[in-house]
Each structure stands twice: as C-alpha cells, then as structure tokens.
Amino acid sequence: MPGKMVVGYDGSPAARRALDYAVAAAKAQNASLVIAHVLEWSPYSFLTKEEVEERHMRRTQELERAETHVIGPVREKLEKSGLGIETAIRYGHSAEILLKIASDTGGTQIVVGRDGNGGLAARMFGSTAGTLVQIATLPCTIVP
Amino acid sequence: MFKRFVAALAAWPLLALPALAQDEPVGGIDATINQIFADYTGWYVALIFADLPGTNFSWIALWLVVAALIFTFYFGFIQLKGFAHSIKLVKGDYSDPNDAGEVSHFQALATALSGTVGLGNIAGVAVAIGIGGPGATFWMIIAGLFGMATKFTECTLGVKYRNEYPDGTVSGGPMYYMVKGFKERGLPGGSVMAVLFCFFTILGALGGGNMFQANQAHSQIANVVGEFPGFITGIVLAVIVWLVIAGGLKSIAKVTEKVVPFMGIFYVIVSLLILIMNYDMILWAFGQIFVGAFTGLGVVGGFTGALIQGFRRAAFSNEAGIGSAAIAHSAVRTKEPVTEGYVALLEPFIDTVVICTMTALVIVITGVLNLDPETGLYVWNSEAGRISTEGEVQGVALTSAAYARALPWFPVLLMVAVVLFAFSTMLSWSYYGLKAWTYLFGEGKVKELIFKFIFCVFIVIGAAASLGPVIDFSDAMLFSMAVVNVIALYLLMPIVRGELDHYVKRLRSGEIKKFN
C-alpha cells in the first residue's frame, strides 16, 4: 500500500525545505502528499471585547489568506508533478493538529521543517518539531 | 465592574464623598454642576434608590432579587441542574473541532468576567461585612446563586436576537431582543424600550463605568503615593483610553485583557494562602457567617441588617439583570443560543460565590473586625454606623488592612489591581456605551469618534472633580437599565424556555454530541 505523507507547511524557508524533501521522497516511494497548514490558536487565550466581536470576520480572512498565499501556490506548483495532493488548513496547536490531520487523512508519516533556532524562546515555549517528536504516534521526519 | 461603583454606592456617604472631597480645590465649576444636577435629577435618583416603606431595603435591590428568584423557579433551578453542563461547555467538550479559530466558550466567559470581576469583589464585600456583619456573606452567596438564572436568561436572549452583518461582525444586547423578541411575540413597545435602554446605557457608561472608575483609581493611587491633583490621573487615563478606543492601539487593550484575569486568579490564590495559613479558623469563620446570617452577632439591625446588606451587595454586584452581560455575550458565534446562557450563568458563581466569599473569609479570619472578647459579639461603632475596626477603616481600606495582616506587601498589589480593574472596566463600558450609541445614532466613523471623545472627557472630569450628584445620577441610570431589561426578560422568558427545552431534548437524545 502506498504511503501518505503529511507535510507541515507555513511558507517559511524551513517549511519549503521540508516540502522539497517530502516531494522527492513521495516520488521515490510512490506516496501521496497532504500539505497541512496550521494556524496557531488556543481556545483558552484571552480576548478583548472587540476581538470577540470581530473574531468570525478575522477567521474568515485568515483562512482566505492561508489559502491564497500559503497553500494555493504550492498546490498549483505541485499539480503538474503527478503526485496525489491533498491540502488542509486548520486552527489549533501545530503539533497536535498535524497528528490529527494525519489520523483523519490516513497519513503514514509526518514531515516538518525546523528553523534551527535552539534559542531561549524554543526552550521556553517548545517548537513544533520538538513537540511532535514527543507526542507523535507515526514516524516523523524532521528536515533541518 | 458593577461591583466597583456599587461598592462605593453603599459606602457613599462614608467613603466616596470624602475621597471626592479631597479634590475640592478644582472647586467652583464643580459646585455649579453639582447644583444643577441635584436640582434637576435629584428626584429621579431618589426614586431609583428609594427604600421600601418602613425598611432600609431599596426597592431596586428587591426588584433584582425577585427577578432572580422567578427565573430560578421558571427554569427549574437551571443553575444547579445545568452547572455540570456549563463546565463541560467551557472545557470545550461540545465544541466542534471544525469551528476552531472562532471564539470559544472559555474566551467568551473570560472576556465577560474581566468586565465584572473587580473592585466590587474587593471593596463591596468589605462594605457589606462592615455594615451587616459576617452574616451578610451568607445572604450575598444566596443572592449570587439565584442571580445565575438571571444571567442565563439575558445572555441566551442576547445571542438569539443579535444582528449579524455581511462583514461577519455581530451586534447584540437587550436593545436587539427588545425589538426583535417583542415583535416575534406580538408585543408592543419593543422599540421604545430599546431606545430607553440605550439612553440609560450611555449615561451609565459615562458614570458608573467611567467617572466612578477614574475617581476610585485616582484616590487609590493617591492613597499609596500621596496626594496630588486628580486631573493628572484623569488626563493620563483619558489619553491611554483614547489611544486604545480611538487610536487603534489595541496592544494596550490586549495586555489589560490578559493581565486582569491573572490579577483575579492571583487574588484568589493569595486569599487561599491566607486561609491555609489560618486553616484552624476556617470552620469558625463559616460558623460566624452562618450564625451571623440569622442573629447578626451584635450588629445593629441583626438578622435583617445582614440580609439587606448581603442581598444588596450581590444584587448590585454580579451585574445580573443589568443587561451589560447580554451585550458582551451576544458577540460570540454559537449555533445554540442556550449554550451561551449556560456559560454565562457561571459568572455570578465565580464573581459572587467564589471571589466575594474569599474576601469575606479573609476579613473575618484575620480579625480586623473588633470582637468583644466577653460577649463574643462585634463592637458597634454607632457614630460611623458600622462595625468597629482597627483604624476605623472600611471599603477597600478594610480589605487592604485584612490582607496586610497576613501579607504586609499586599496594599501595593491592591493598588495595581484597582487601577487595572478600573481601566478594564472603562474599556468594557466604552464598548457597551458605544453599542448603545450606534444603536441610537447609527454607525459611522465620525459618530463613533464623538462618543469616544465624550467618554474620554468624562474620565478627566471623573478623576478631577467632586461630582457626587452627577455620579449618583449615572448610577441611577445603571439601575434604570435593570428596570427596563428585567421587564423585557419577563416578557421574553417563554422564548428562552422553548430554546432550553429544545436543547435539552436534543442533548438527551444524543443529537447534540460530545466531541471530546
């Protein structure tokens, strides 16, 4: 059975490297791709009254922007590659949602990029790649 | 927020006036404005705060308590039966993952709470206990528990009858359910009531939601750093508020919105810490509260004194029935209006039953109230009309003294908290006021800026001047909101009942399913 790779993609240089790697690997393994974009979101953060009021509008805008500027161009570019491509745009915690997308779409492995900043911020707040390694139930590839 | 101005409302002759009077030098114009207001609006203020014949229990407090009782029975003790479901909703158990990115129930609750938890939980309780004795706490809790049903009713209606606009934003609140709900039930007068409600809301926002806050923030700062002219505080606050509401400096609002909840949580933790330090006295304190609820423990007025103070504080403090919560909650996008009601009923619980009780227990346990060792009764200071305390303080100062006994650094923290709470309350009420303003005058950049400018001018006036009658009048406006709103709630409660029955039925049948 051909595999399905879930690639975390946010348009950053690290994400592009991950995508390039996944495309090459998918071609070699005859696998298909799920390009997943996660908009970081916690239902437990605090909002002002105006933010509450405008949230639905902003969410719609954010989803549109994600589609036209992040996922759309990639889908277009890869359409000619002959690979099976699915896309997903979701809200939530990046690592958790990537896993969720993998289980929803029947993914067999996850590919994410890493920006290589092992600084204080990453230590304090964790990184998507780091968290993913901790909680993943599927094989993960971290592309440096 | 309500608690804040209400805190001083009861303490008015004792606390707020002296605090205001300190700024007397601003002088002449104040006196004139005061006189004009007193002459023309005094009768209205007297009417709103009139006591029931032969008691010192104002009818407006009874109005809110009776409403809470009626809603409690009408919805079959929804606050007990629905409590567990409320918690599950806030936890996100019923949230569809596909709606992630929309405002969650938790966020709706936190945003609404940040507008209500404040100085009233700190000062209002101290006022109630100072006058009514520890027993007032018992009645405050009882009234808070019943007030949960009022919140449930108004917030469900707020969501059900809100307006949704093509750009995705929403506007809601009592004015919308008055018009649309009345129409649906074929009742007349909806639009007249909506206009009245908005009129009261605008004036209430400028007074209790603004001038009073600025005034208390200033007197609290002056308490810690020493006396200085109030207009300085006023101008600084006004500039910051203006930058936030008109200048689009959202980051300040965001910071406030994030810090205030932590302030509240920290307050509860500190209270718990003091209770743990005095764990051997907790049972005794509860004993004082229960015994005091029915005997008064030497407090003049005894049982009724405790009851009246407790009811007043709670009815005035959790904002249930005023209609402001309905405006705040209506902006939340949810498929089921009832779920927002379920979430909102937690507000009086957290605000009154949890946080106010913390303050009450600490005040009782730390022994700042003077107790006669021989009789076991509280020493009554008949001159001040309240229980004698160390240094004869009351209001915020009493709470501050109680906490300082256990934690000497607490007063400084309290100052920061009071200023932040006052600031977040001003932002909340500028929002409520603007909603009412745009309802009356229509939306538009210039129209909105006019309101925002007026709002900021009133901050300076509130901080600088001693405008007792003006603030009395705007307080009366806030309670007028409750008069109009509760009438609408009575008339529309069958609709809420229909929504609730329909929801519970689908919940039982499994049509509404859990996601987590």
Short mmCIF file of C-alpha atoms in Angstrom, two decimals, chain A residues 41-57 59-60 62 90-92 100, chain B residues 91 98 100-104 106-107 110-111 167 170 253-254 257-258 261 331 333 428 431-432 435:
data_model
loop_
_atom_site.label_atom_id
_atom_site.label_comp_id
_atom_site.label_asym_id
_atom_site.label_seq_id
_atom_site.Cartn_x
_atom_site.Cartn_y
_atom_site.Cartn_z
CA TRP A 41 -4.81 29.05 18.05
CA SER A 42 -5.71 28.32 21.64
CA PRO A 43 -9.32 28.31 22.83
CA TYR A 44 -8.01 29.28 26.26
CA SER A 45 -6.39 32.61 25.40
CA PHE A 46 -7.94 35.91 26.48
CA LEU A 47 -9.60 38.27 24.02
CA THR A 48 -10.82 41.85 24.24
CA LYS A 49 -14.46 42.64 23.53
CA GLU A 50 -13.62 43.97 20.08
CA GLU A 51 -11.60 40.87 19.29
CA VAL A 52 -14.56 38.72 20.29
CA GLU A 53 -16.85 40.72 18.05
CA GLU A 54 -14.51 40.64 15.05
CA ARG A 55 -13.29 37.09 15.50
CA HIS A 56 -15.52 35.48 12.90
CA MET A 57 -14.56 38.07 10.30
CA ARG A 59 -11.07 33.95 10.97
CA THR A 60 -12.62 34.12 7.53
CA GLU A 62 -7.13 34.34 7.90
CA ARG A 90 -6.79 24.07 10.44
CA TYR A 91 -6.71 26.02 13.68
CA GLY A 92 -5.05 24.75 16.82
CA LYS A 100 -4.90 14.90 13.97
CA LYS B 91 -13.93 22.97 28.78
CA ASN B 98 -14.17 22.42 12.66
CA ALA B 100 -11.63 26.02 15.93
CA GLY B 101 -10.46 29.57 15.48
CA GLU B 102 -13.86 31.00 16.43
CA VAL B 103 -14.34 32.46 19.89
CA SER B 104 -14.52 29.57 22.35
CA PHE B 106 -13.93 29.79 27.59
CA GLN B 107 -12.93 33.01 25.85
CA ALA B 110 -13.18 35.15 30.39
CA THR B 111 -13.95 38.30 28.40
CA ASP B 167 -18.81 41.57 7.06
CA VAL B 170 -22.28 40.90 15.17
CA ALA B 253 -6.28 46.56 25.48
CA LYS B 254 -4.81 43.14 24.79
CA GLU B 257 -7.27 41.77 28.89
CA LYS B 258 -4.51 39.29 29.60
CA PRO B 261 -7.68 37.57 34.58
CA ALA B 331 -20.85 38.80 20.03
CA ARG B 333 -20.67 32.94 17.47
CA SER B 428 -15.68 47.37 28.77
CA TYR B 431 -17.77 49.23 24.40
CA TYR B 432 -21.24 48.90 25.93
CA LYS B 435 -23.05 49.82 21.19
#
